[in-house]
Amino acid sequence: MRIDVSAWRMFPLVDLFDMHNTNSIVQNLIDPGSGDVPYVTAQAGNNGVAARISCPDEWLNEGGCIMVGGKTMTFTYQPVPFVSNDSHNIALYARDGRARDVNCQMFLICVLRVALSSKYSWGDSVSMRSIRKDMVPLPVDGDGNPDWDFMSGFMADMFTLSASTLDDLTRVHR
């Protein structure tokens, strides 16, 4: 499914998100499997979750955000409070409540990945200072604001299509 991006507009990330470096807890201070709190790293697999731990509240980062792996440029959605392994990781919290919808967050992750991944690398990793200058293209509504309804609806359609494709594959391989 192709999207017509010709009418999209560039938006500064600082207008879309509150940004914070994550609290960081080094791996030797955690006890993997000791609790339910996601211990999130900048790995690409398993939504960045390397383990589930118990931890003091002061270690927690608020959930409902997109976490950017500062050194690896991975993007994950963290729906619940989590612990991060690196203070170079950046948590992006949508300013507009409509953008906090999980489908919008998934759409934003796709846009962020395309817009920023080629700009940063291990040798030139993203930082809070650099990301504050970045912009991303987004679909707009009739008033020129981000079209959160389109983003949410598009991703809902993608998830439905993916689920039906997986169901078809499962039936074929039974």
CSV table of C-alpha atoms in Angstrom, one decimal, residues 16-87:
chain,number,residue,atom,x,y,z
A,16,LEU,CA,5.5,17.2,18.4
A,17,PHE,CA,7.3,15.7,21.5
A,18,ASP,CA,8.5,16.4,24.9
A,19,MET,CA,12.0,14.7,24.9
A,20,HIS,CA,14.0,13.3,27.8
A,21,ASN,CA,17.1,11.2,28.1
A,22,THR,CA,16.1,8.1,29.9
A,23,ASN,CA,17.3,7.2,33.3
A,24,SER,CA,19.9,4.5,33.0
A,25,ILE,CA,20.7,1.4,35.0
A,26,VAL,CA,23.7,-0.7,34.1
A,27,GLN,CA,23.1,-4.4,33.5
A,28,ASN,CA,25.1,-5.6,36.4
A,29,LEU,CA,22.6,-3.8,38.8
A,30,ILE,CA,19.6,-5.7,37.5
A,31,ASP,CA,18.2,-9.2,38.4
A,32,PRO,CA,16.7,-10.5,35.1
A,33,GLY,CA,13.4,-12.3,35.7
A,34,SER,CA,12.9,-10.7,39.1
A,35,GLY,CA,9.8,-8.7,38.3
A,36,ASP,CA,7.5,-7.3,35.6
A,37,VAL,CA,9.1,-4.0,34.7
A,38,PRO,CA,10.6,-4.0,31.2
A,39,TYR,CA,14.4,-3.5,31.1
A,40,VAL,CA,14.7,-1.8,27.7
A,41,THR,CA,17.8,-1.6,25.7
A,42,ALA,CA,18.6,-0.2,22.2
A,43,GLN,CA,18.3,-3.7,20.7
A,44,ALA,CA,15.9,-4.1,17.7
A,45,GLY,CA,14.3,-7.4,18.7
A,46,ASN,CA,11.5,-8.0,21.3
A,47,ASN,CA,10.6,-4.3,21.3
A,48,GLY,CA,13.9,-3.6,23.0
A,49,VAL,CA,13.0,-5.5,26.1
A,50,ALA,CA,16.0,-7.5,27.3
A,51,ALA,CA,14.5,-8.7,30.6
A,52,ARG,CA,11.8,-8.1,33.1
A,53,ILE,CA,12.9,-6.9,36.5
A,54,SER,CA,11.8,-5.5,39.8
A,55,CYS,CA,13.3,-2.1,40.6
A,56,PRO,CA,12.8,1.0,42.7
A,57,ASP,CA,10.4,3.6,41.4
A,58,GLU,CA,13.3,6.1,41.0
A,59,TRP,CA,14.7,4.0,38.2
A,60,LEU,CA,11.5,4.1,36.1
A,61,ASN,CA,10.8,6.1,33.0
A,62,GLU,CA,7.2,6.9,32.3
A,63,GLY,CA,5.5,4.7,29.7
A,64,GLY,CA,3.5,5.8,26.7
A,65,CYS,CA,6.5,6.9,24.7
A,66,ILE,CA,8.7,6.2,21.7
A,67,MET,CA,12.2,5.2,22.9
A,68,VAL,CA,15.0,6.0,20.5
A,69,GLY,CA,18.1,3.9,21.0
A,70,GLY,CA,20.7,6.7,21.1
A,71,LYS,CA,23.6,4.7,19.7
A,72,THR,CA,21.8,2.3,17.5
A,73,MET,CA,18.9,4.4,16.2
A,74,THR,CA,16.3,1.8,17.1
A,75,PHE,CA,12.7,2.9,17.7
A,76,THR,CA,10.4,1.1,20.1
A,77,TYR,CA,7.0,1.9,21.6
A,78,GLN,CA,7.0,1.6,25.4
A,79,PRO,CA,3.4,1.5,26.6
A,80,VAL,CA,4.2,1.0,30.3
A,81,PRO,CA,6.8,2.3,32.8
A,82,PHE,CA,10.2,0.9,32.0
A,83,VAL,CA,13.9,0.9,32.9
A,84,SER,CA,16.5,1.8,30.3
A,85,ASN,CA,20.1,0.7,30.1
A,86,ASP,CA,21.6,3.8,28.7
A,87,SER,CA,21.2,7.6,29.3
